[in-house]
PDB file of C-alpha atoms and ligand atoms in Angstrom:
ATOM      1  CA  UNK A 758       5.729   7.885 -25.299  1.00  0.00           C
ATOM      2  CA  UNK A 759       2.466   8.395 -23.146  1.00  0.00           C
ATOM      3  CA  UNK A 760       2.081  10.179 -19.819  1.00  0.00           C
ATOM      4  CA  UNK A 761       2.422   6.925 -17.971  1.00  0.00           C
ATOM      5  CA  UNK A 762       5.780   5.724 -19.569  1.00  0.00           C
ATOM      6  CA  UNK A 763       6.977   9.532 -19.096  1.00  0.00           C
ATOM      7  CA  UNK A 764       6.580   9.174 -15.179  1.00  0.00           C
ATOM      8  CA  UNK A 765       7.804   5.661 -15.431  1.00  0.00           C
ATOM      9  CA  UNK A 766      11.285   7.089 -17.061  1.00  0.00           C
ATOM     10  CA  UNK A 767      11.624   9.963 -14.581  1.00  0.00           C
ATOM     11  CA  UNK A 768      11.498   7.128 -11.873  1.00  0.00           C
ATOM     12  CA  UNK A 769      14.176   5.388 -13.068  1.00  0.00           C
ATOM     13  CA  UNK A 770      16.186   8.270 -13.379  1.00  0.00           C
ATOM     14  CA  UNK A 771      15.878  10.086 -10.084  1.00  0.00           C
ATOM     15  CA  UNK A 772      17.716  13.041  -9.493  1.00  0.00           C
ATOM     16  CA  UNK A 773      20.741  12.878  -7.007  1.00  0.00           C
ATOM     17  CA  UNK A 774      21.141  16.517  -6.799  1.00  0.00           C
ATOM     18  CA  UNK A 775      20.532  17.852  -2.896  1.00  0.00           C
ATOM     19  CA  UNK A 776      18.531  21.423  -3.106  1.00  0.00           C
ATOM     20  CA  UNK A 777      21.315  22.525  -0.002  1.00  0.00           C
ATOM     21  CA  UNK A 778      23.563  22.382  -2.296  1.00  0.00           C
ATOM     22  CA  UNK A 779      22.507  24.391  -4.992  1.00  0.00           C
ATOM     23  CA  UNK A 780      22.522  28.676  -4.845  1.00  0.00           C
ATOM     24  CA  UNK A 781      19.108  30.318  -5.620  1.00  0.00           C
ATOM     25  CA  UNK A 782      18.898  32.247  -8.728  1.00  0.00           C
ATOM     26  CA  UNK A 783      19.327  36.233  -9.050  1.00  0.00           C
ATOM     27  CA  UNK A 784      16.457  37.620 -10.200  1.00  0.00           C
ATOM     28  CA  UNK A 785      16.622  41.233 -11.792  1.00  0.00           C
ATOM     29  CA  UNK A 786      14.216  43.441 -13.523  1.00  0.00           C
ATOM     30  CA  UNK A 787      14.992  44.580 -17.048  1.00  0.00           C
ATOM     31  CA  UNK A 788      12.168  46.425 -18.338  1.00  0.00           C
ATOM     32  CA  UNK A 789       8.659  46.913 -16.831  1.00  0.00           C
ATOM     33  CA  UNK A 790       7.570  43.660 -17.090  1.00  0.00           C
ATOM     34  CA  UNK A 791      10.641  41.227 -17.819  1.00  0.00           C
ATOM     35  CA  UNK A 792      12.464  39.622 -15.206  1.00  0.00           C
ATOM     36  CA  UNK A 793      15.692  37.215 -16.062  1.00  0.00           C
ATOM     37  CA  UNK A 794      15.933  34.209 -13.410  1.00  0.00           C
ATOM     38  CA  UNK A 795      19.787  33.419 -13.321  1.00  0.00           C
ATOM     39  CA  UNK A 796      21.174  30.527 -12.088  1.00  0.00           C
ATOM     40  CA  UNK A 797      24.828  30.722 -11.115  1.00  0.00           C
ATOM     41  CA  UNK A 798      25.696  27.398 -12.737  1.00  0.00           C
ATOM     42  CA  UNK A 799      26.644  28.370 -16.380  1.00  0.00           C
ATOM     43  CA  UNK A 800      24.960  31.660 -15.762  1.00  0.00           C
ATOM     44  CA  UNK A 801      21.862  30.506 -17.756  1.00  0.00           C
ATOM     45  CA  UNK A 802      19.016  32.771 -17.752  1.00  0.00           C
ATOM     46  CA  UNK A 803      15.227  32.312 -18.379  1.00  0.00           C
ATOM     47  CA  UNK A 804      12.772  34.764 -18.515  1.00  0.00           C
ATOM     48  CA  UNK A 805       9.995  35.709 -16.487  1.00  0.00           C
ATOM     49  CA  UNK A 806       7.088  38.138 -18.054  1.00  0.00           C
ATOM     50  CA  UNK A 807       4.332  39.787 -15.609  1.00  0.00           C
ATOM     51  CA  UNK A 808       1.240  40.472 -17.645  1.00  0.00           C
ATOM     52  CA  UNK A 809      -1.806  41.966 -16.175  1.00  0.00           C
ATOM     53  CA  UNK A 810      -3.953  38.452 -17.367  1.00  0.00           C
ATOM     54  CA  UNK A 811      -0.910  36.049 -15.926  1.00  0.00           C
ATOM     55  CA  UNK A 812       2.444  35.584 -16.112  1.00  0.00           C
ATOM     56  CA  UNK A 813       4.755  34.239 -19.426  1.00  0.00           C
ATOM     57  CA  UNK A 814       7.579  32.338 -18.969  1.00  0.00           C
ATOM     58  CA  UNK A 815      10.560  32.142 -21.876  1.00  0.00           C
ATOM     59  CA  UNK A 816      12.305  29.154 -20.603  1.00  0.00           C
ATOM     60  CA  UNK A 817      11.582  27.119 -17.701  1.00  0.00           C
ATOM     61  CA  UNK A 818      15.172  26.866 -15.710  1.00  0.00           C
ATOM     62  CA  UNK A 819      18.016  23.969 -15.084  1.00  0.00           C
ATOM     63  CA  UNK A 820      15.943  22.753 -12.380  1.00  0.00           C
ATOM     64  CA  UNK A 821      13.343  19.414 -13.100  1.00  0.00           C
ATOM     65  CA  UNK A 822      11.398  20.695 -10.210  1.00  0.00           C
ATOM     66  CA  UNK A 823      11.301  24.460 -11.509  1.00  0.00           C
ATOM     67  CA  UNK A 824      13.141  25.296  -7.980  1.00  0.00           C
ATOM     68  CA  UNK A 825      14.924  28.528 -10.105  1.00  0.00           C
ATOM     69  CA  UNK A 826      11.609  29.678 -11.888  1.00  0.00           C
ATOM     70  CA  UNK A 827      10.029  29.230  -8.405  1.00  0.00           C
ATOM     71  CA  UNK A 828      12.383  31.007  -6.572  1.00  0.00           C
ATOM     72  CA  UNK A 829      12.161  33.922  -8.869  1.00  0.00           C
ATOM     73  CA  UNK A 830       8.576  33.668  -9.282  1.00  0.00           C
ATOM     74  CA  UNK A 831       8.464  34.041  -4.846  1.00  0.00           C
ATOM     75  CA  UNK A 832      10.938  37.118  -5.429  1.00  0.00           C
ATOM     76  CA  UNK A 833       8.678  38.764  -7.134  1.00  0.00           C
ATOM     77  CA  UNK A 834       5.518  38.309  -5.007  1.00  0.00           C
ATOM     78  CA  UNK A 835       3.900  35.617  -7.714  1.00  0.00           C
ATOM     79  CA  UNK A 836       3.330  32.221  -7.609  1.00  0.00           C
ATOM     80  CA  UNK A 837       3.839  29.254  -9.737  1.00  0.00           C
ATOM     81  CA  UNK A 838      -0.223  28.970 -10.336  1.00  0.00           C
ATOM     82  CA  UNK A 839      -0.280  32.424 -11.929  1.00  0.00           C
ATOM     83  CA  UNK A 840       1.645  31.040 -14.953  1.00  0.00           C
ATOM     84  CA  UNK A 841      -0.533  30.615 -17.838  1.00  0.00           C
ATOM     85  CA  UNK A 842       2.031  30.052 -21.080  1.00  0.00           C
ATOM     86  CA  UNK A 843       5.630  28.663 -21.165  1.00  0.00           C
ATOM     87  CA  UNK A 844       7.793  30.018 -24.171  1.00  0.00           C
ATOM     88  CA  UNK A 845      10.390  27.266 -25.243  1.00  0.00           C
ATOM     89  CA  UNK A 846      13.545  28.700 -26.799  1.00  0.00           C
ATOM     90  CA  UNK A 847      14.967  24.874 -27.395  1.00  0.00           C
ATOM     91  CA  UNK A 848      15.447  21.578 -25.144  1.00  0.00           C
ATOM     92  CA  UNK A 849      18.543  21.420 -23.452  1.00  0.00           C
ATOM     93  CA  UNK A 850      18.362  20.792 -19.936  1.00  0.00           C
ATOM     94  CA  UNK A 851      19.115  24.529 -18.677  1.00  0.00           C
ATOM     95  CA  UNK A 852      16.226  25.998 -20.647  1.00  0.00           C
ATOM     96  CA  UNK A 853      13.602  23.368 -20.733  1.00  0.00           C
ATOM     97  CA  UNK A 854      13.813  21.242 -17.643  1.00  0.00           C
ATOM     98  CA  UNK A 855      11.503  23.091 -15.606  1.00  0.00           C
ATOM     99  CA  UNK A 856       8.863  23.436 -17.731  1.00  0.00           C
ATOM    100  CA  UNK A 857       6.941  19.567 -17.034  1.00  0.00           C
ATOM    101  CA  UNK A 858       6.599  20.851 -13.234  1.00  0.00           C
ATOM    102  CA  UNK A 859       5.459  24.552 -13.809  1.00  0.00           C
ATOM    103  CA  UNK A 860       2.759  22.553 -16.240  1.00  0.00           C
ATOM    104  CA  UNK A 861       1.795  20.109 -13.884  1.00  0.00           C
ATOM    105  CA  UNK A 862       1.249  23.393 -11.002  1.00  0.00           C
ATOM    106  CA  UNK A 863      -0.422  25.550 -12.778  1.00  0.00           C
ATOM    107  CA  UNK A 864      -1.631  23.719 -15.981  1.00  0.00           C
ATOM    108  CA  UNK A 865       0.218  26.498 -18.685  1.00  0.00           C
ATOM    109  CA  UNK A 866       0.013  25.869 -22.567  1.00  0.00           C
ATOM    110  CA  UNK A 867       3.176  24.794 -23.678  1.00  0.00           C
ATOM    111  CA  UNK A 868       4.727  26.620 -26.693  1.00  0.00           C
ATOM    112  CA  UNK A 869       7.664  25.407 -28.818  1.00  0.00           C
ATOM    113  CA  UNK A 870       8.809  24.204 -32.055  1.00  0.00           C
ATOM    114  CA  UNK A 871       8.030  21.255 -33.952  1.00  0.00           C
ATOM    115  CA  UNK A 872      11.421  20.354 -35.058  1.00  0.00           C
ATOM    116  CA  UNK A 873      12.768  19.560 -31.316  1.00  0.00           C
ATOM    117  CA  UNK A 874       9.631  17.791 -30.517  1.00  0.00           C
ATOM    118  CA  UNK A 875      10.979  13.784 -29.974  1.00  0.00           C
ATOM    119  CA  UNK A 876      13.434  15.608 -27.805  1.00  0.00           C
ATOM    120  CA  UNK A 877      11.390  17.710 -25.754  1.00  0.00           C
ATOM    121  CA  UNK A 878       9.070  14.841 -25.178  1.00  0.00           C
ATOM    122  CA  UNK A 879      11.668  12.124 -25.035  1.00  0.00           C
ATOM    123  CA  UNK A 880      10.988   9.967 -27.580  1.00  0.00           C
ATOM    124  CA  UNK A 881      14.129  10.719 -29.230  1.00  0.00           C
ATOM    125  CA  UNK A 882      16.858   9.795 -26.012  1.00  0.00           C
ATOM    126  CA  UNK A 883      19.935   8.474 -25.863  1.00  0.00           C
ATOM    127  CA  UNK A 884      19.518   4.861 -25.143  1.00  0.00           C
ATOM    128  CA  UNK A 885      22.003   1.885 -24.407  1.00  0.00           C
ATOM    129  CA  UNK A 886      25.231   2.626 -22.120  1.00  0.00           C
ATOM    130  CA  UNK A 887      24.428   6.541 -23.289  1.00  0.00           C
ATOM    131  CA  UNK A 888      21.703   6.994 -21.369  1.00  0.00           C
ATOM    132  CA  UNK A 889      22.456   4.665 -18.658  1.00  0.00           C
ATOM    133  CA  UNK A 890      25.389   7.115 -17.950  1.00  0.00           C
ATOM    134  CA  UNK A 891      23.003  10.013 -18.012  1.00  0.00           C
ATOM    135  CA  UNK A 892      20.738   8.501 -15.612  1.00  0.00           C
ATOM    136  CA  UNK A 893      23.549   8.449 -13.165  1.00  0.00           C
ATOM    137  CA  UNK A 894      23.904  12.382 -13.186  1.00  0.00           C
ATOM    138  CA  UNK A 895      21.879  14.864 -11.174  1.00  0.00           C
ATOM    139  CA  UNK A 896      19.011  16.799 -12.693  1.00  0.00           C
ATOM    140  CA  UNK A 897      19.783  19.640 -11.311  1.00  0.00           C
ATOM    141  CA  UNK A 898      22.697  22.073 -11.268  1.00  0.00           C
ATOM    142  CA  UNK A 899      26.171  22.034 -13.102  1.00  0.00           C
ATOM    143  CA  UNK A 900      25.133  18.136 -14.350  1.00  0.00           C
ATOM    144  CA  UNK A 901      21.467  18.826 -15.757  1.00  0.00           C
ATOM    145  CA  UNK A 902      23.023  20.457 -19.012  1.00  0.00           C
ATOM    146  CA  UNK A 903      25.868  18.151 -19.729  1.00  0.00           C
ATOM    147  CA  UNK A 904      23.605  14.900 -18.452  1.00  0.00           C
ATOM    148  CA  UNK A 905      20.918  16.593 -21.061  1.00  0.00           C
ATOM    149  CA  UNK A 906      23.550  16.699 -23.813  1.00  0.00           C
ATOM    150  CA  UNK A 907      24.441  13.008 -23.358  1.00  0.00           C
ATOM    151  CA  UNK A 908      21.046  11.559 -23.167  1.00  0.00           C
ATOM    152  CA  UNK A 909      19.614  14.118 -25.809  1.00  0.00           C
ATOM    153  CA  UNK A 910      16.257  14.702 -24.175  1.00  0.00           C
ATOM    154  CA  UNK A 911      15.513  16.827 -20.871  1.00  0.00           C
ATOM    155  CA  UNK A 912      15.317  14.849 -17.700  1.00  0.00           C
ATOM    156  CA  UNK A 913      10.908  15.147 -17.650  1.00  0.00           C
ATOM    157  CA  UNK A 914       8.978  14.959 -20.804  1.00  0.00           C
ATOM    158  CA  UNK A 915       6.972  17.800 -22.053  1.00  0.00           C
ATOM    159  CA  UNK A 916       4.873  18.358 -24.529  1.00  0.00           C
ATOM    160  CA  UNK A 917       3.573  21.649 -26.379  1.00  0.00           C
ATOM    161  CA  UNK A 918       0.131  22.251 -26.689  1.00  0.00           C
ATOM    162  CA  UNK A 919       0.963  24.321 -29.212  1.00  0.00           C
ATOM    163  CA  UNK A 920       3.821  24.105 -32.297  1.00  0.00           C
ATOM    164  CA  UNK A 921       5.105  28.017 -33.033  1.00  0.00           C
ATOM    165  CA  UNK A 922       6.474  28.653 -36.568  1.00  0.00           C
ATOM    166  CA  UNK A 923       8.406  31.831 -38.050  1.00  0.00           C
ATOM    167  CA  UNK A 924       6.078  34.791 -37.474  1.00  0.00           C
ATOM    168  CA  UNK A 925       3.461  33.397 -35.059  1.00  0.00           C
ATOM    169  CA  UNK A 926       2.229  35.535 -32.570  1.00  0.00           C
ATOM    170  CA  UNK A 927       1.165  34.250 -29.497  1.00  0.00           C
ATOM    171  CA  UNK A 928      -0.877  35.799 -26.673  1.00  0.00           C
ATOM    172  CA  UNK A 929      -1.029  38.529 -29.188  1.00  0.00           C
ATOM    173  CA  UNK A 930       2.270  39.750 -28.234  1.00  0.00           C
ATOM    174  CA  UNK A 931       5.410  37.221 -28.640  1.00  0.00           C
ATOM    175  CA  UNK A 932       6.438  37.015 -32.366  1.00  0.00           C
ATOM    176  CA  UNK A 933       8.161  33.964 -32.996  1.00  0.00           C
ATOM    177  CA  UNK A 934      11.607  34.035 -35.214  1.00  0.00           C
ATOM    178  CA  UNK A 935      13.298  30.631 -36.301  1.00  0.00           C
ATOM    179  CA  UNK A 936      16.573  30.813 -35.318  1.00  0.00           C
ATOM    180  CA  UNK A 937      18.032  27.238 -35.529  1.00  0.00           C
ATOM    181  CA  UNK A 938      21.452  26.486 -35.708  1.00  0.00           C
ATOM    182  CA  UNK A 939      22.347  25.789 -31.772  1.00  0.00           C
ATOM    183  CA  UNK A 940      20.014  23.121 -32.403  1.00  0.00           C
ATOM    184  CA  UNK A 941      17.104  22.164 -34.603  1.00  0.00           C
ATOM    185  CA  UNK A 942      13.785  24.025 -33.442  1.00  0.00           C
ATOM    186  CA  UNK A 943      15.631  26.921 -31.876  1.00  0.00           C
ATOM    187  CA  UNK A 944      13.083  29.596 -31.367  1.00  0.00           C
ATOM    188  CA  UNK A 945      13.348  33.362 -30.357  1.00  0.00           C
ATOM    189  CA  UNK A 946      10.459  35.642 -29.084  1.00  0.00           C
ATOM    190  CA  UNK A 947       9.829  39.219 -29.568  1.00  0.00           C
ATOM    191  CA  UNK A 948       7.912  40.896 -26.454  1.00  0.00           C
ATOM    192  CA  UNK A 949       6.468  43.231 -29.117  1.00  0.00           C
ATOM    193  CA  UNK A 950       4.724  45.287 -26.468  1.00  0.00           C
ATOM    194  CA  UNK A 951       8.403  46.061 -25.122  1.00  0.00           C
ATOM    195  CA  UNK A 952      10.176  45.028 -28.044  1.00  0.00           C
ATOM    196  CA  UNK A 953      12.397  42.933 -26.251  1.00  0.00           C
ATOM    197  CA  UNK A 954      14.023  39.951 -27.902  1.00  0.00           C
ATOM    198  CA  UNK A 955      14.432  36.642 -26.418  1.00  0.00           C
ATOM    199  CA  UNK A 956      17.383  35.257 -28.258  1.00  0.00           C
ATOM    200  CA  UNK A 957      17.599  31.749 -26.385  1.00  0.00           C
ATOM    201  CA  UNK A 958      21.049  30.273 -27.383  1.00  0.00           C
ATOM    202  CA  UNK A 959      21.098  32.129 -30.673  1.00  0.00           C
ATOM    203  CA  UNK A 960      23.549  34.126 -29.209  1.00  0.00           C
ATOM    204  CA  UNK A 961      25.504  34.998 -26.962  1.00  0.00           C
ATOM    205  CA  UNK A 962      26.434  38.366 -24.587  1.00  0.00           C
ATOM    206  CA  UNK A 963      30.099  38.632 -23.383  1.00  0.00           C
ATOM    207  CA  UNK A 964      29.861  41.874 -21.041  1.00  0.00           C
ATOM    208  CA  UNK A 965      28.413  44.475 -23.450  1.00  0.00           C
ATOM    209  CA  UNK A 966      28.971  42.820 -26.704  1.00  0.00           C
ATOM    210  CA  UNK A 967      27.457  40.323 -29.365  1.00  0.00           C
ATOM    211  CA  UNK A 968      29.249  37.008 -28.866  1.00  0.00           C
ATOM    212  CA  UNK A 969      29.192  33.438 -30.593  1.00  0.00           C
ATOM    213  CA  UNK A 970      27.544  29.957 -28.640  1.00  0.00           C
ATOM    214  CA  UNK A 971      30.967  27.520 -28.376  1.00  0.00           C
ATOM    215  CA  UNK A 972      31.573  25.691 -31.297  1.00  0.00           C
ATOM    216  CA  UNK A 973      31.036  22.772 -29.322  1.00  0.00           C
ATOM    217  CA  UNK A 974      27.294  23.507 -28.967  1.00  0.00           C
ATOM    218  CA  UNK A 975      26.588  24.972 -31.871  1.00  0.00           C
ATOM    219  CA  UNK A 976      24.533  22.001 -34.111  1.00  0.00           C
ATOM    220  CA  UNK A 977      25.131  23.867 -37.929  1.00  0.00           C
ATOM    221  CA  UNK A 978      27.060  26.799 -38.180  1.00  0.00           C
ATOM    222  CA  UNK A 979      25.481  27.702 -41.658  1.00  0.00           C
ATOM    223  CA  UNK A 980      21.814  28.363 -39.833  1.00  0.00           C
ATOM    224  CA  UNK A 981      23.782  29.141 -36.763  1.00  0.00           C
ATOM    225  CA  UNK A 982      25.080  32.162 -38.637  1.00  0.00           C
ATOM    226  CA  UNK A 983      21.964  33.106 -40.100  1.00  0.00           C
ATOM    227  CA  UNK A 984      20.122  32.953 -37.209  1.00  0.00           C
ATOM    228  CA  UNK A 985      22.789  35.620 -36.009  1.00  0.00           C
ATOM    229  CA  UNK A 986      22.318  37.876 -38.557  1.00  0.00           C
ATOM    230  CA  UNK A 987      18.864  37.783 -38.409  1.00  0.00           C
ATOM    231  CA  UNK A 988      18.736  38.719 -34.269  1.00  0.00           C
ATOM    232  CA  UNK A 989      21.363  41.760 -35.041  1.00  0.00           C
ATOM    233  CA  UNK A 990      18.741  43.201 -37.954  1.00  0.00           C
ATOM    234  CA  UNK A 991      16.434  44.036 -35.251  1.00  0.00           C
ATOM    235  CA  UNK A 992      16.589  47.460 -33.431  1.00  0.00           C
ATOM    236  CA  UNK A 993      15.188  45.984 -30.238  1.00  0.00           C
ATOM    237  CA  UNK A 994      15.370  47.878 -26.791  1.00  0.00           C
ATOM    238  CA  UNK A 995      16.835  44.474 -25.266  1.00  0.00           C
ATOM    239  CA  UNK A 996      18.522  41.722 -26.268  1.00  0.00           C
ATOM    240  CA  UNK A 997      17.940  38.739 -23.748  1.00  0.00           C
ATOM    241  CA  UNK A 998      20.161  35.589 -24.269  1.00  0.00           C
ATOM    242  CA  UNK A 999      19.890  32.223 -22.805  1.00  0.00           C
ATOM    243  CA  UNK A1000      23.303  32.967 -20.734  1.00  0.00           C
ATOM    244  CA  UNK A1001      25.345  35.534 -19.240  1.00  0.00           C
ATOM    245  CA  UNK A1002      23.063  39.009 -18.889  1.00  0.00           C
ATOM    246  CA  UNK A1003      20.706  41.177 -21.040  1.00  0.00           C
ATOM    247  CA  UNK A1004      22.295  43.993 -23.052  1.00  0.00           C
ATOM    248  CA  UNK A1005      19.898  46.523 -22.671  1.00  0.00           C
ATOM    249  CA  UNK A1006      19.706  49.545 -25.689  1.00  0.00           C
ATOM    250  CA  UNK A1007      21.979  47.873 -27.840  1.00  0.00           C
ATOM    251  CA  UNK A1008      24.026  50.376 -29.712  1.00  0.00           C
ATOM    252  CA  UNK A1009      23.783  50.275 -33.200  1.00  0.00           C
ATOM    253  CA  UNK A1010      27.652  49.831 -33.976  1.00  0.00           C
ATOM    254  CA  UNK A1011      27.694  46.834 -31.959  1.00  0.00           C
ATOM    255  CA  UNK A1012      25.165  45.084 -33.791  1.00  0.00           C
ATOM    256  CA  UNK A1013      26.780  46.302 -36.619  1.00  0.00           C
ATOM    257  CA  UNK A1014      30.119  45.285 -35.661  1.00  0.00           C
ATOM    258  CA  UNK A1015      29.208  41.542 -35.033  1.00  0.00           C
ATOM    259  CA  UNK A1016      27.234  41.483 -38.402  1.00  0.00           C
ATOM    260  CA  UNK A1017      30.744  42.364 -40.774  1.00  0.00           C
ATOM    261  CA  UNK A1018      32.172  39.820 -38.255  1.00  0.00           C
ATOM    262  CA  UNK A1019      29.581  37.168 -39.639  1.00  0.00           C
ATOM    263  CA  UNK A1020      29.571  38.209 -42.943  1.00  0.00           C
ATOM    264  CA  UNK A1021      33.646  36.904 -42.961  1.00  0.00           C
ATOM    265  CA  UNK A1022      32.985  34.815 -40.242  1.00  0.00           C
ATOM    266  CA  UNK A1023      35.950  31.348 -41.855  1.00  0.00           C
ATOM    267  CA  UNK A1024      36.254  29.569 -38.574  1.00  0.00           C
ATOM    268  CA  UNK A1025      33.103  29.115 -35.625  1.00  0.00           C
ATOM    269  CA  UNK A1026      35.126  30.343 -32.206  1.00  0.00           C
ATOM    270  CA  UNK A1027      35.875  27.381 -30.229  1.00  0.00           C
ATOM    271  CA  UNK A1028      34.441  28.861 -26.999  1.00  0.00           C
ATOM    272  CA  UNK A1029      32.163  31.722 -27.091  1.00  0.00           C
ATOM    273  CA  UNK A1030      33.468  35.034 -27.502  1.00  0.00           C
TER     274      UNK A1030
HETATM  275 ZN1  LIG B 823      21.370  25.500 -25.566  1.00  0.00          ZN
END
């Protein structure tokens, strides 16, 4: 699809969310330069980095207008022009949607996987009575995800400027990881220079533990699994996941613990936990 027919789409489906009715994110610091942006609806959290040549996000938000990243971006004393690279974990609507309009402010390179690219760039949507239904759901707030699910695509097209693959580093200091399995093209990001780990939907953190994506959402449980096992080998000083809240110095035992759990892991949980 070109630019044009991209614009055209996003006409046809306009939003009927209303900003009044929608709670601005919490913002809080984790480490020196990482701030999570979390919206209240499905407590999804994306990532905001504060470099001394720009600003990084890992995720864009729920939001097709960015509202969230912009919000936290304000918090923080920075603007929306200062961001220079956008990190895509996957494309579902609460960690993608945002990224089209933070593009179109401030021109940033867009970074993701080839894998979820017909998605990302919406190609690949739901057609027919599918995504006639989706076009009837807000872009914004508790629909965006499940009206992203249905249509398969996020509600404005984006497009990397860049494919990542398993051990790229970018900016000289995010190290990709494949870690498909949620859904094809999953990506996670180490912030080597703070060895923080962006785990996307790779995982999940229930209070202070390790915890599974809902069986409903997770794509193949084989590379779902792996991908696990592959985020608890790393001694990280923070694990941040698409949802819920960073675990910060994750102990050793409870990395360990949720590894033996995958290695006799018979049955994906329903729901997370
Ligand atoms: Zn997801």
């Amino acid at each position: 699809m070109n630019e044009s027919d991209s614009q055209q789409d996003s006409t046809d489906t306009q939003p009927r969310s209303h900003r009044s009715k929608i709670s601005k994110p919490l913002i809080s610091r984790i480490t020196e330069s990482v701030y999570c942006v979390q919206r209240r609806d499905y407590m999804s959290c994306s990532y905001i980095v504060v470099r001394e040549n720009g600003i990084v996000l890992v995720d864009s938000g729920i939001d097709s207008n960015a509202q969230d990243m912009r919000d936290g971006l304000a918090e923080i004393n920075r603007s929306p022009e200062e961001v220079k690279a956008i990190l895509l974990t996957h494309w579902h609507n609460d960690h993608a949607s945002g990224a089209a309009s933070i593009r179109e402010t401030s021109g940033a390179e867009i970074y993701y996987h080839e894998d979820g690219h017909a998605k990302y760039t919406r190609e690949a949507r739901a057609r027919g009575i599918r995504g006639w239904l989706a076009g009837r759901l807000p872009d914004a707030g508790f629909w965006a995800p499940v009206r992203g699910l249905l249509e398969l695509a996020p509600p404005r097209a984006v497009s990397a400027t860049t494919f990542v693959s398993e051990g790229d580093l970018i900016l000289d200091e995010f190290r990709v990881l494949e870690t498909p399995g949620h859904e094809d093209g999953h990506v996670s990001y180490i912030f080597e220079a703070e060895n923080v780990l962006f785990a996307g939907d790779a995982l999940a953190v229930v209070h202070d533990h390790i915890g599974f994506m809902s069986r409903f959402l997770t794509h193949d449980f084989k590379a779902a699994r792996e991908s696990m096992l592959r985020c608890l080998t790393l001694e990280v000083a923070a694990i941040c996941p698409g949802h819920r809240y960073p675990l910060l110095d994750p102990k050793a035992e409870i990395l360990e613990q949720m590894r033996d759990r995958l290695e006799n892991l018979r049955w994906w949980p329903i729901i997370g936990c």
